[in-house]
mmCIF file of C-alpha atoms in Angstrom:
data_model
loop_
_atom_site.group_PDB
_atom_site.id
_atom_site.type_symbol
_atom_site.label_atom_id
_atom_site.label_comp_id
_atom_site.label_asym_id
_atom_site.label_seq_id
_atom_site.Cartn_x
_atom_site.Cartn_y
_atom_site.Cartn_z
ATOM 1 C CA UNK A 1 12.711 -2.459 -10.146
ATOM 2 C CA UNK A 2 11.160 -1.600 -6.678
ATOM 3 C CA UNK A 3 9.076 -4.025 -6.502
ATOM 4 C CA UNK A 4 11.591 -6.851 -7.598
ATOM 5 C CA UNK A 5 13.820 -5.126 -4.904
ATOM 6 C CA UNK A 6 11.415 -5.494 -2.047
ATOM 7 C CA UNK A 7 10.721 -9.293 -3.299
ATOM 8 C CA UNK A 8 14.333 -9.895 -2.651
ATOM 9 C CA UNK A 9 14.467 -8.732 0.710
ATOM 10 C CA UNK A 10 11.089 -10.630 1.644
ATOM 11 C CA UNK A 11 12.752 -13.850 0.473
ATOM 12 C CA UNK A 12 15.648 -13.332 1.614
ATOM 13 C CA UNK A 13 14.502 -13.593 5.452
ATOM 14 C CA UNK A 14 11.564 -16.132 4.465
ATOM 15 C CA UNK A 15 10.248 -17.124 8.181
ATOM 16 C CA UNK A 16 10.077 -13.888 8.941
ATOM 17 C CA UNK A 17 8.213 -12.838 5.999
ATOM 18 C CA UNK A 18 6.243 -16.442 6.307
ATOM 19 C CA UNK A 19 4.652 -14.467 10.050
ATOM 20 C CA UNK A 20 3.825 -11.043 8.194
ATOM 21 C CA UNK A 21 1.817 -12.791 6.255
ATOM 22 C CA UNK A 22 0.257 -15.291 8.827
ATOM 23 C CA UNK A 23 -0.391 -11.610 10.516
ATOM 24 C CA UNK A 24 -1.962 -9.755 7.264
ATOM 25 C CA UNK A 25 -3.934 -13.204 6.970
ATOM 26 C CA UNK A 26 -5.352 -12.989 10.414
ATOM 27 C CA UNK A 27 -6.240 -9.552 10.285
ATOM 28 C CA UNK A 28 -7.829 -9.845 6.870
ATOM 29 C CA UNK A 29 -9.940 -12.626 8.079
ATOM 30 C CA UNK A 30 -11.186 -10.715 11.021
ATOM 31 C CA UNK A 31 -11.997 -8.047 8.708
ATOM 32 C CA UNK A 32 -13.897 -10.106 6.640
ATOM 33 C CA UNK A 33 -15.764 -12.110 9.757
ATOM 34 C CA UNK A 34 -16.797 -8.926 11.506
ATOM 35 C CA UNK A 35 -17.934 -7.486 7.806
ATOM 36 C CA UNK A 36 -20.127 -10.420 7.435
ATOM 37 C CA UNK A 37 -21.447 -9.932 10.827
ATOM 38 C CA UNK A 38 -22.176 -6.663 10.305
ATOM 39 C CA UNK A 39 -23.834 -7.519 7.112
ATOM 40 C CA UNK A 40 -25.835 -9.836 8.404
ATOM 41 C CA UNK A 41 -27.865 -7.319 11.031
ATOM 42 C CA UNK A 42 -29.677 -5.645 8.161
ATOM 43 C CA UNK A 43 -30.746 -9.202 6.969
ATOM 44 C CA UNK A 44 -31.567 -11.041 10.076
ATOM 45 C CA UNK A 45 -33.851 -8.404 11.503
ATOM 46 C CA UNK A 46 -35.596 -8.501 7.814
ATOM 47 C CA UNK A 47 -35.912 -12.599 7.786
ATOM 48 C CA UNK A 48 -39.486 -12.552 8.420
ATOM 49 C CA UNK A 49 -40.970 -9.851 7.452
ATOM 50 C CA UNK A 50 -38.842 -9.496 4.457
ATOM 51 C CA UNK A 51 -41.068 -12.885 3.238
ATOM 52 C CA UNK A 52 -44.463 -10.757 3.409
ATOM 53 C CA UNK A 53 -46.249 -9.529 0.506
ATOM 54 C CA UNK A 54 -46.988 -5.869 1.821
ATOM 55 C CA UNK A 55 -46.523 -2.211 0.469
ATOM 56 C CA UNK A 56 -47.866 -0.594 3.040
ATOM 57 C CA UNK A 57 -47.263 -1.929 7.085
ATOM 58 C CA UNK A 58 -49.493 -0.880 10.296
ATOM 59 C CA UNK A 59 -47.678 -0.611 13.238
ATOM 60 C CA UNK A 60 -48.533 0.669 17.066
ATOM 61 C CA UNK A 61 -47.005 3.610 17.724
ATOM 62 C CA UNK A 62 -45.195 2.477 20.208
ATOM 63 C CA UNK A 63 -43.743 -0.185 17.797
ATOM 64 C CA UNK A 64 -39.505 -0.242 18.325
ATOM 65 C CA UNK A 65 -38.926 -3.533 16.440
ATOM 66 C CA UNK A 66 -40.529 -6.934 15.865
ATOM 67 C CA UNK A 67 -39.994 -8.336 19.591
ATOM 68 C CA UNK A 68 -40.947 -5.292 21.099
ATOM 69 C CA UNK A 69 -43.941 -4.431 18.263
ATOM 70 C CA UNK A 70 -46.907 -3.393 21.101
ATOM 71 C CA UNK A 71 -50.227 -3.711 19.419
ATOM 72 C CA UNK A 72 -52.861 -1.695 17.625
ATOM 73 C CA UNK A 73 -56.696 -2.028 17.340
ATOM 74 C CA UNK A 74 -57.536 -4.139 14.597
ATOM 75 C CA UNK A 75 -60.421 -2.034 13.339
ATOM 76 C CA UNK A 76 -57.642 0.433 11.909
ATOM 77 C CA UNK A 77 -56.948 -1.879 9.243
ATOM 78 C CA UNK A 78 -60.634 -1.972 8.475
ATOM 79 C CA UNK A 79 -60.464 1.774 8.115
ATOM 80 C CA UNK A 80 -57.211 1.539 5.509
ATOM 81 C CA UNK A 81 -60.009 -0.103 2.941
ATOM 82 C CA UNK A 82 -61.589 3.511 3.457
ATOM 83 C CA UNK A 83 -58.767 4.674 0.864
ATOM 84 C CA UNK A 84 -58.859 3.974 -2.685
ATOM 85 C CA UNK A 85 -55.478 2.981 -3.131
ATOM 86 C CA UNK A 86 -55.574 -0.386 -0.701
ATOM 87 C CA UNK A 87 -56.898 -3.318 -2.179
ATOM 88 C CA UNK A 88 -56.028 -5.362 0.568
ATOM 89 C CA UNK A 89 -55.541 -5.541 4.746
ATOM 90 C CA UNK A 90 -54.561 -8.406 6.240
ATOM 91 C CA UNK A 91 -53.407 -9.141 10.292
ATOM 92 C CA UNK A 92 -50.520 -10.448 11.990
ATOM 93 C CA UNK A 93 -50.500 -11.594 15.137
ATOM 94 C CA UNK A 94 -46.556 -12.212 17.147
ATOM 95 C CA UNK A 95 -45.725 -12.755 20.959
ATOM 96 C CA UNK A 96 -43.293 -15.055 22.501
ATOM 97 C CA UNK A 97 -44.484 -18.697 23.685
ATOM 98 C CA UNK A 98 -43.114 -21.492 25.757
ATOM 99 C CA UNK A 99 -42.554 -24.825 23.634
ATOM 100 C CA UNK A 100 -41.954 -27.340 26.142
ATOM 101 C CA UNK A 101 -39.543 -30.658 24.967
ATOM 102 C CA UNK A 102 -41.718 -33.644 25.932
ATOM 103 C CA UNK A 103 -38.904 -36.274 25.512
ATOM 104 C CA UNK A 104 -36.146 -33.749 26.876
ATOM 105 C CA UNK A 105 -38.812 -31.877 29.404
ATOM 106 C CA UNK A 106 -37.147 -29.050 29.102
ATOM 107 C CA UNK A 107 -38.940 -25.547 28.293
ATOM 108 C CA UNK A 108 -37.558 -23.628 25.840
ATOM 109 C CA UNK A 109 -39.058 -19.709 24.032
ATOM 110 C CA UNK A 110 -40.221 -19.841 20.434
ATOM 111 C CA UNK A 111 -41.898 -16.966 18.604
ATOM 112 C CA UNK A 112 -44.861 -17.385 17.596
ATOM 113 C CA UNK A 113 -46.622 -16.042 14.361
ATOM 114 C CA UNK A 114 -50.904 -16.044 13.916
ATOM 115 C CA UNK A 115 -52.082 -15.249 10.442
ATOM 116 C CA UNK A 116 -55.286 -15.958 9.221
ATOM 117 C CA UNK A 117 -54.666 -19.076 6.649
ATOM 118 C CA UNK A 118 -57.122 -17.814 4.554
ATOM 119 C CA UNK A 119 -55.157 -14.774 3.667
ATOM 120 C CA UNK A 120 -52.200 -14.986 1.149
ATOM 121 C CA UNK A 121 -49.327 -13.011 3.036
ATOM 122 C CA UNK A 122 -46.165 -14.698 2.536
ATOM 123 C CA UNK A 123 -44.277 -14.594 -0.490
ATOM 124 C CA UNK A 124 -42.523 -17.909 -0.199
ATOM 125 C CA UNK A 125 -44.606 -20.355 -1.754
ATOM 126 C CA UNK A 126 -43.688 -23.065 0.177
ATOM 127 C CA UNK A 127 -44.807 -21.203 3.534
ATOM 128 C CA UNK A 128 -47.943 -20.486 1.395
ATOM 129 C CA UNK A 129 -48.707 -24.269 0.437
ATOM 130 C CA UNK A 130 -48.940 -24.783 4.137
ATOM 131 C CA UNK A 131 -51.577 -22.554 5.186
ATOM 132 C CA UNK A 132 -54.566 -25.204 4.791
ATOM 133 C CA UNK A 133 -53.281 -27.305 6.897
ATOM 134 C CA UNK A 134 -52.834 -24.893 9.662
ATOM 135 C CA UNK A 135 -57.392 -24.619 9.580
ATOM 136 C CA UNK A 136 -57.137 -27.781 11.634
ATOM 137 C CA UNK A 137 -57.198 -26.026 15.400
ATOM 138 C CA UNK A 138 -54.188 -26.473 17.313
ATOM 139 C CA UNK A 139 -51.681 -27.118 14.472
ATOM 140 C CA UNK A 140 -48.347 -25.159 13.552
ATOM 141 C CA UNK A 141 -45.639 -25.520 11.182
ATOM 142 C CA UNK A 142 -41.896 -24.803 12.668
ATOM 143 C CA UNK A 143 -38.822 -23.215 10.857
ATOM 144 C CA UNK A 144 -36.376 -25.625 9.777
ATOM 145 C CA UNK A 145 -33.657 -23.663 11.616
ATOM 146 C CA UNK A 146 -35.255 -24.191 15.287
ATOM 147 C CA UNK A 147 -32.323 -25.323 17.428
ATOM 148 C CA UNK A 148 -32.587 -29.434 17.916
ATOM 149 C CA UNK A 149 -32.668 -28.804 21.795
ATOM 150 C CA UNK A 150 -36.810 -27.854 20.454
ATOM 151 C CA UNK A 151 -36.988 -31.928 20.351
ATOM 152 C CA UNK A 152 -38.749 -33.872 17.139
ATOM 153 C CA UNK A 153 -40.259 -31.426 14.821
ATOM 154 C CA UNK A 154 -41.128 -33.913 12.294
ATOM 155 C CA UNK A 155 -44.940 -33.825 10.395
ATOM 156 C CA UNK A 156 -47.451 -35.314 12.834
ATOM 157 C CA UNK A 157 -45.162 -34.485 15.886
ATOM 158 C CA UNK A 158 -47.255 -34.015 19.015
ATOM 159 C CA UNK A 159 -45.808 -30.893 21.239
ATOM 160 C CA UNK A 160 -46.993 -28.647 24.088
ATOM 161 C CA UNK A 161 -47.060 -24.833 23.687
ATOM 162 C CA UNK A 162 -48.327 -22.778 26.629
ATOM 163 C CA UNK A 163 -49.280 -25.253 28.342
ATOM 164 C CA UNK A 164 -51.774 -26.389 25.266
ATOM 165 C CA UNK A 165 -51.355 -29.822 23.426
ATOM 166 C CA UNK A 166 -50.913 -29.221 19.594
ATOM 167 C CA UNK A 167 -49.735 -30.934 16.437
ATOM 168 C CA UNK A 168 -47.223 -30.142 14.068
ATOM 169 C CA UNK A 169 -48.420 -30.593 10.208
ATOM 170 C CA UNK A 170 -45.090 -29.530 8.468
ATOM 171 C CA UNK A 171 -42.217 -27.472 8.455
ATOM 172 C CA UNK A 172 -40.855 -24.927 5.975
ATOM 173 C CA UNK A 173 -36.935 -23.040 5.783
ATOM 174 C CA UNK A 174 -37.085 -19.442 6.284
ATOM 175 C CA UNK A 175 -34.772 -19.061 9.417
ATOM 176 C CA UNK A 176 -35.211 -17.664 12.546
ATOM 177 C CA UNK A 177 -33.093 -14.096 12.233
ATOM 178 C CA UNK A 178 -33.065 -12.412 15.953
ATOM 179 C CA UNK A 179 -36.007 -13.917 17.247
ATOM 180 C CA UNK A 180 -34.283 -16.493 19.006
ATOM 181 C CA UNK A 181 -33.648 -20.195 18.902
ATOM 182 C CA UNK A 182 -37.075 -21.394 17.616
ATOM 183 C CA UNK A 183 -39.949 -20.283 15.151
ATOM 184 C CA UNK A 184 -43.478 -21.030 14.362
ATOM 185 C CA UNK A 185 -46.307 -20.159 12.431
ATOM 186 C CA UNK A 186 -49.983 -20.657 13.239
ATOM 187 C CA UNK A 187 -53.570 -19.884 12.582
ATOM 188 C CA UNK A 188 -55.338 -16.685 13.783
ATOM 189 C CA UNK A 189 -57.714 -19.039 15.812
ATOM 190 C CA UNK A 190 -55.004 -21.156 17.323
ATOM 191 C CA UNK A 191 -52.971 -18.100 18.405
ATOM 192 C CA UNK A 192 -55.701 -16.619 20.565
ATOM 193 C CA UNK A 193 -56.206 -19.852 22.112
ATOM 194 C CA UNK A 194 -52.641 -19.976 23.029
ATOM 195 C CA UNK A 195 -52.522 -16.698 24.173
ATOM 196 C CA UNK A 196 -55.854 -15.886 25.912
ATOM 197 C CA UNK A 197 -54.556 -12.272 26.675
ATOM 198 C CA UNK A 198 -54.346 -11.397 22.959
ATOM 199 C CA UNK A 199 -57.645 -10.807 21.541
ATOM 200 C CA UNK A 200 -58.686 -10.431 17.939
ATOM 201 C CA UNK A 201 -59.537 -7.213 19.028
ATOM 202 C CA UNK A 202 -56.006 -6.112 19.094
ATOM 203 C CA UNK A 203 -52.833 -7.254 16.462
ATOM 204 C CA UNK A 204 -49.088 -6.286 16.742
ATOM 205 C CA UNK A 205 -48.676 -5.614 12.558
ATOM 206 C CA UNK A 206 -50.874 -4.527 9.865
ATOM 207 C CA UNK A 207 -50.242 -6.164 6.236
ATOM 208 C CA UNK A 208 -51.203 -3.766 3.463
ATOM 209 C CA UNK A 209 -51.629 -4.573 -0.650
ATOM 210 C CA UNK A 210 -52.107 -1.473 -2.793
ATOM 211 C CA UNK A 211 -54.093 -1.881 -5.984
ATOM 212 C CA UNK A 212 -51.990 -2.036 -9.319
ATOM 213 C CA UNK A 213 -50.541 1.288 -10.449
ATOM 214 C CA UNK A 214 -50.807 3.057 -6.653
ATOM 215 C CA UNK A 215 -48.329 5.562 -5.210
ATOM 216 C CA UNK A 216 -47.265 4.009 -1.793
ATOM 217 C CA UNK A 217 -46.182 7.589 -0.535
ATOM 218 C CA UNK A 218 -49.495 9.598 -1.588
ATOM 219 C CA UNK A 219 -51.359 6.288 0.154
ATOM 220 C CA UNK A 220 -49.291 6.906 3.025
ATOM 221 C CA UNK A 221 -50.310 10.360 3.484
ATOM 222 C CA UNK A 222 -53.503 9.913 2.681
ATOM 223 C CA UNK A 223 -53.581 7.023 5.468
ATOM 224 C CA UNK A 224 -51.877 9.360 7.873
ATOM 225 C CA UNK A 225 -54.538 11.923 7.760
ATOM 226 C CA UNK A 226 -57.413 9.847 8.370
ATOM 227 C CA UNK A 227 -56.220 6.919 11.269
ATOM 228 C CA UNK A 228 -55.648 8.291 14.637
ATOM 229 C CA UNK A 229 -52.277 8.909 16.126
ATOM 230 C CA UNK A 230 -52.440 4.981 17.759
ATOM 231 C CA UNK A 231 -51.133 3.704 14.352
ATOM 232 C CA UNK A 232 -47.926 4.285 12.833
ATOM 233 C CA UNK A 233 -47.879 3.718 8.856
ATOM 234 C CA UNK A 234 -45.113 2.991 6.428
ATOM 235 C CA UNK A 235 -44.375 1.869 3.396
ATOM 236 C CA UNK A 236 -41.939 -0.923 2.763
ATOM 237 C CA UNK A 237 -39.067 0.496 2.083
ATOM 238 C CA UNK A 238 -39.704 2.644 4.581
ATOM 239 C CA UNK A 239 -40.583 0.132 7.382
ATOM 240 C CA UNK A 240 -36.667 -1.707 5.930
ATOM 241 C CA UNK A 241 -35.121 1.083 6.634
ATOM 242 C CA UNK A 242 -36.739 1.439 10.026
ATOM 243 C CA UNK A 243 -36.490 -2.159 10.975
ATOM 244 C CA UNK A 244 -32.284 -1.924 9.870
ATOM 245 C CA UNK A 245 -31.854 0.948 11.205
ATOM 246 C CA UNK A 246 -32.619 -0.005 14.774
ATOM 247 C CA UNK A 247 -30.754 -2.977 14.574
ATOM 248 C CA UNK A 248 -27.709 -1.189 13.402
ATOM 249 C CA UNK A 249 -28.078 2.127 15.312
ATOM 250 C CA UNK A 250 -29.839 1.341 18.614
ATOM 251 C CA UNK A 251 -28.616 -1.333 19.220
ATOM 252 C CA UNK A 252 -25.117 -3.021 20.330
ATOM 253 C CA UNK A 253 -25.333 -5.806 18.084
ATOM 254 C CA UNK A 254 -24.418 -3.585 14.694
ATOM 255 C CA UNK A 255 -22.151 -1.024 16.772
ATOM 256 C CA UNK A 256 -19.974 -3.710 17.957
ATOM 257 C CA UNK A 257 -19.583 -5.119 14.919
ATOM 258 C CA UNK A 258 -19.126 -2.366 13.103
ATOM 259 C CA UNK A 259 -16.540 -1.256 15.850
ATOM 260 C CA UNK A 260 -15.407 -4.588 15.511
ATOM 261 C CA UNK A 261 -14.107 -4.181 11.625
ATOM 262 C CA UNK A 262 -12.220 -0.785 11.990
ATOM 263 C CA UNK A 263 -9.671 -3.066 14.862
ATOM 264 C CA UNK A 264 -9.335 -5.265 12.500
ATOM 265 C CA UNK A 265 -7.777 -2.781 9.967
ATOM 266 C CA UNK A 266 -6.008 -1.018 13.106
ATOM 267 C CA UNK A 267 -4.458 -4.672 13.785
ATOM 268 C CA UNK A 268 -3.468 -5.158 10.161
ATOM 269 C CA UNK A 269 -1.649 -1.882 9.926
ATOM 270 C CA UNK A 270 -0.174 -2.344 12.852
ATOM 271 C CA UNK A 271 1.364 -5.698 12.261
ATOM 272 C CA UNK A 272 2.689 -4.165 8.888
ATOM 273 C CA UNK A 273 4.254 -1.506 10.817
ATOM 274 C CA UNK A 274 6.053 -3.570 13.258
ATOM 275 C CA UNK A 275 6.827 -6.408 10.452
ATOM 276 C CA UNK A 276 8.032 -3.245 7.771
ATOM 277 C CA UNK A 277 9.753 -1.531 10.804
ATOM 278 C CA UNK A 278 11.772 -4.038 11.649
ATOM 279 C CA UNK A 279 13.096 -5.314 8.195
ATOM 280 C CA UNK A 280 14.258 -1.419 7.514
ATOM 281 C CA UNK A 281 16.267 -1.926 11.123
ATOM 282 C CA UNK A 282 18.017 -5.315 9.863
ATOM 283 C CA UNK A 283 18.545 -3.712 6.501
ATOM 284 C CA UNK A 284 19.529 -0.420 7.471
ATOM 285 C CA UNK A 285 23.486 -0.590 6.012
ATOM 286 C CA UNK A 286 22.034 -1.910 2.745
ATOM 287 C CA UNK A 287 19.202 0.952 2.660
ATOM 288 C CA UNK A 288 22.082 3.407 3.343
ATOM 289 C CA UNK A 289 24.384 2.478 0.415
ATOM 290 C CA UNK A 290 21.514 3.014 -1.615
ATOM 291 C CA UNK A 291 21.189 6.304 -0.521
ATOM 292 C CA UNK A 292 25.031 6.698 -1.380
ATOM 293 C CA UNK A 293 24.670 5.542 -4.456
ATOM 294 C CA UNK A 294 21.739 8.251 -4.731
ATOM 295 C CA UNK A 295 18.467 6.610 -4.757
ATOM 296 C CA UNK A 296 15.883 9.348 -2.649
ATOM 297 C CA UNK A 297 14.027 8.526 0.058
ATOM 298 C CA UNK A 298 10.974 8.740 -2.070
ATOM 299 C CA UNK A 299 12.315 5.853 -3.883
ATOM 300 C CA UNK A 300 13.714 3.983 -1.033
ATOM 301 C CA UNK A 301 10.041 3.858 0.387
ATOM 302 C CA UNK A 302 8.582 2.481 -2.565
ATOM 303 C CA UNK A 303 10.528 -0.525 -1.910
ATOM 304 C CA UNK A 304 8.689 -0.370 1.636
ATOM 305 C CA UNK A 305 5.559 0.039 -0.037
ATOM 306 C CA UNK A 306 6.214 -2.952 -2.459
ATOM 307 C CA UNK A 307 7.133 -5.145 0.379
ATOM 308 C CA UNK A 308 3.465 -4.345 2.259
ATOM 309 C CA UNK A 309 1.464 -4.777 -0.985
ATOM 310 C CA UNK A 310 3.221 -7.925 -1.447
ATOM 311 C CA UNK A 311 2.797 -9.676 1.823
ATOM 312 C CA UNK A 312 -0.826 -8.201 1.285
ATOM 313 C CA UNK A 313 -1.583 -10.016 -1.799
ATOM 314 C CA UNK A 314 0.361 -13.264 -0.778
ATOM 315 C CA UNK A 315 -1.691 -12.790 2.476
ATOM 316 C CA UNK A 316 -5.422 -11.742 0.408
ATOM 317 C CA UNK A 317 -5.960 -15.234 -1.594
ATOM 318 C CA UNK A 318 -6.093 -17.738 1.738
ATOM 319 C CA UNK A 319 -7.553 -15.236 3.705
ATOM 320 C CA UNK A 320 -10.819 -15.492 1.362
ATOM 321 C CA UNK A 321 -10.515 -19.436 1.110
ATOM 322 C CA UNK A 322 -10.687 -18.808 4.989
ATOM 323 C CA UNK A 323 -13.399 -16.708 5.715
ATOM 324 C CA UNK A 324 -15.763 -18.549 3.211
ATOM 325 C CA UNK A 325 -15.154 -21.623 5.966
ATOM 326 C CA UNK A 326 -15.561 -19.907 8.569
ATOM 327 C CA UNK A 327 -18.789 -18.402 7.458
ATOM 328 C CA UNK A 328 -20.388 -21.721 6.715
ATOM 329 C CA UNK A 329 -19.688 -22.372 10.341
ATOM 330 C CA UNK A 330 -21.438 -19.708 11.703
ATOM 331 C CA UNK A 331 -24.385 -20.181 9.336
ATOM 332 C CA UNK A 332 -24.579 -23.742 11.289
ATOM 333 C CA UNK A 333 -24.051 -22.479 14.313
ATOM 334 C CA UNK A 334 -25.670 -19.597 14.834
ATOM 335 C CA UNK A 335 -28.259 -19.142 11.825
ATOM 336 C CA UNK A 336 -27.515 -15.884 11.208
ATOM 337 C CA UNK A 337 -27.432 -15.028 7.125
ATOM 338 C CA UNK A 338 -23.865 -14.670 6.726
ATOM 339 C CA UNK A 339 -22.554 -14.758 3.261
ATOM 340 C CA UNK A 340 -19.950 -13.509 1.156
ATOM 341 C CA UNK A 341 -20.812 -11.164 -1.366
ATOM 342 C CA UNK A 342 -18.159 -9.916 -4.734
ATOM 343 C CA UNK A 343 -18.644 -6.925 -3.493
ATOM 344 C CA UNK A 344 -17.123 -7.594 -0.138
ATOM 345 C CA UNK A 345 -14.237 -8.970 -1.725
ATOM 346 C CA UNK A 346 -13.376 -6.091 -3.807
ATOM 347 C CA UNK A 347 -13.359 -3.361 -0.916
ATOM 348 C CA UNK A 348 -11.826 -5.347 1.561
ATOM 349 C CA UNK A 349 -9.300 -5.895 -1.197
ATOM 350 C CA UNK A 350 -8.738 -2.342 -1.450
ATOM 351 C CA UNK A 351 -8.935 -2.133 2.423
ATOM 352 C CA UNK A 352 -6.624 -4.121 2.733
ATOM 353 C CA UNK A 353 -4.423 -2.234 -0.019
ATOM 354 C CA UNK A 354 -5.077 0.848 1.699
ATOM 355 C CA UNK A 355 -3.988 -0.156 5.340
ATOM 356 C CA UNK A 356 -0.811 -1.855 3.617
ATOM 357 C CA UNK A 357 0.307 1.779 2.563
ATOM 358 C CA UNK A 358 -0.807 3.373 5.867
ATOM 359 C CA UNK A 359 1.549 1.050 7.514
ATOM 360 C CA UNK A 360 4.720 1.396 5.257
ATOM 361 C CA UNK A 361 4.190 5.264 5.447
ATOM 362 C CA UNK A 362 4.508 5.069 9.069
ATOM 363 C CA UNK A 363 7.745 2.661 8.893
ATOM 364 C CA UNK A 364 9.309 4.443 6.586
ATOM 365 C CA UNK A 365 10.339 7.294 9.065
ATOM 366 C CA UNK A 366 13.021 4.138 10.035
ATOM 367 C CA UNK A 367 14.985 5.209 6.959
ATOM 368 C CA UNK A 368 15.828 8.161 8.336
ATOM 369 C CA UNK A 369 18.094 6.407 10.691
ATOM 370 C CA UNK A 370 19.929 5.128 7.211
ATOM 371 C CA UNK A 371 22.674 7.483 7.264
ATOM 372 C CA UNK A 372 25.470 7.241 4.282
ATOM 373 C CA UNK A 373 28.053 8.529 6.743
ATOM 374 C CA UNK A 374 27.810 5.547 8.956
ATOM 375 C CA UNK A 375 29.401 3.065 6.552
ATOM 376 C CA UNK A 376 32.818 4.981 6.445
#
């Protein structure tokens, strides 16, 4: 009966029940946009090293996150083979280059990766297939998702890196998280030649394969006993959480977005308010010969509460038609992995439940002004 009650009075003003719901819809959307941001910190800062084959990861100790990683001696991951557990060590080299346009001449930063092709690190196999081809000296292959202003990045491409002449053999989709506009991969041999500074001596992340059956954590600690204090180890799931965490934490990129959903839901409920508020005020003689006719006030705002969940769930369905385009346009845009998840839609569906209550709640203390005696 409430609810067919508070379906009545939404249709019976229509335009203004047609902008609660453009409201609700906006503020949904929002929600769901900064959500997906936020969900897509985690997985950004994981893009690349998320496609290693590791258990175990060497760091520097003065590692912070994969821009800033410092670097370690690279005869500490010739002392991991020390332990019984590791069956396999394996370097990576990283530092920031300058890829200059030829046809454009313009300069632009890409991040650069070395690996040793001889070594299988990556777990996508089409990354893998390419790592003959990058023996040649001076050859690279270039993440499909380096911005176009990069120039041709085509198979047999000729481009300038540091200020060295080099040849592109192939390219592979991985995507470039928060390392910028542009990403490549090359040999161990080709990445000291285009950085002269960075010496094999030296590498900026240690790759780690444990023999079948291992503990990572007892590895760990054994590990941490025996390499000096230069070296910081972790497992995987401990160097995710790490990597994440500083993304999300320590940086503003994860607080503002985070920040960013909870004014969403603020906006939402108060839009509801003001919407709910001001349908009790144009309603207020009807309200009160209810309460003549002895409905309670606990009654009276379950009609208010009907009315929000309605415009919510007329609100809910284009809202998610919405935010599905809008993340395909950031994907394209932007390259960051925003996607929608089930999940997602279920608690922002009960979110947005939620904040539809909140905001009747608070407009229902207009039916106090709904006073029986007025009508005589």
């Amino acid at each position: 009966m409430r609810a067919l009650v508070a379906w009545r009075i939404l249709t019976h003003e229509v335009s203004r029940s047609i902008l609660a719901v453009l409201g609700i819809f906006a503020a949904v959307v929002l929600v769901f946009l900064q959500l997906g941001f936020y969900s897509s910190v985690p997985r950004g800062s994981m893009i690349v090293y998320g496609a290693l084959d590791f258990d175990l990861a060497l760091t520097s100790r003065d590692y912070s996150f994969q821009i800033r990683p410092g670097d370690f001696p690279k005869r500490r991951l010739l002392q991991t083979l020390a332990a019984p557990e590791v069956a396999s060590v394996a370097p990576l080299y990283q530092s920031f280059g300058r890829w200059l346009n030829i046809e454009g001449h313009l300069q632009r930063e890409i991040f650069v990766l070395g690996v040793d092709p001889g070594d299988r690190l990556f777990l996508n196999p089409a990354i893998q297939s390419w790592m003959p081809a990058l023996k040649q000296p001076d050859t690279a292959i270039v993440d499909d998702s380096t911005r176009d202003e990069f120039g041709p990045r085509s198979a047999g491409t000729q481009i300038e890196v540091n200020n060295r002449a080099m040849k592109i053999v192939g390219e592979y989709s991985l995507g470039t998280g928060f390392l910028g506009n542009g990403l490549m991969i090359v040999s161990d041999q080709t990445f000291v030649r285009l950085f002269p500074d960075n010496t094999f001596d030296n590498v900026q992340f240690g790759v780690v394969k444990l023999r079948p059956g291992s503990d990572p954590e007892a590895a760990t600690a054994r590990l941490r006993s025996v390499l000096p204090s230069d070296t910081q180890i972790f497992t995987s799931a401990s160097f995710t959480e790490h990597e994440q965490g500083y993304w999300l934490n320590s940086t503003s990129t994860g607080l503002v977005f985070g920040f960013g959903t909870v004014v969403a839901g603020l906006v939402g409920a108060v839009i509801l308010f003001q919407t709910l508020s001001t349908m009790i005020l144009r309603n207020i003689k009807e309200y009160a010969v209810l309460k003549a006719m002895g409905y309670t006030n606990s009654y009276l705002t379950g009609i208010v509460i009907s009315q929000a969940l309605l415009l919510s769930l007329v609100a809910f369905g284009p809202a998610i038609g919405a935010s599905y385009g809008l993340y395909d346009v950031t994907r394209q845009a932007t390259f960051l992995p925003v996607y929608m998840s089930n999940q997602r839609i279920v608690w922002t569906f009960v979110a947005t439940l939620a904040i539809a209550c909140i905001g009747a709640l608070i407009s229902v203390r207009t039916l106090k002004r709904a006073d029986p005696a007025d009508l005589f």
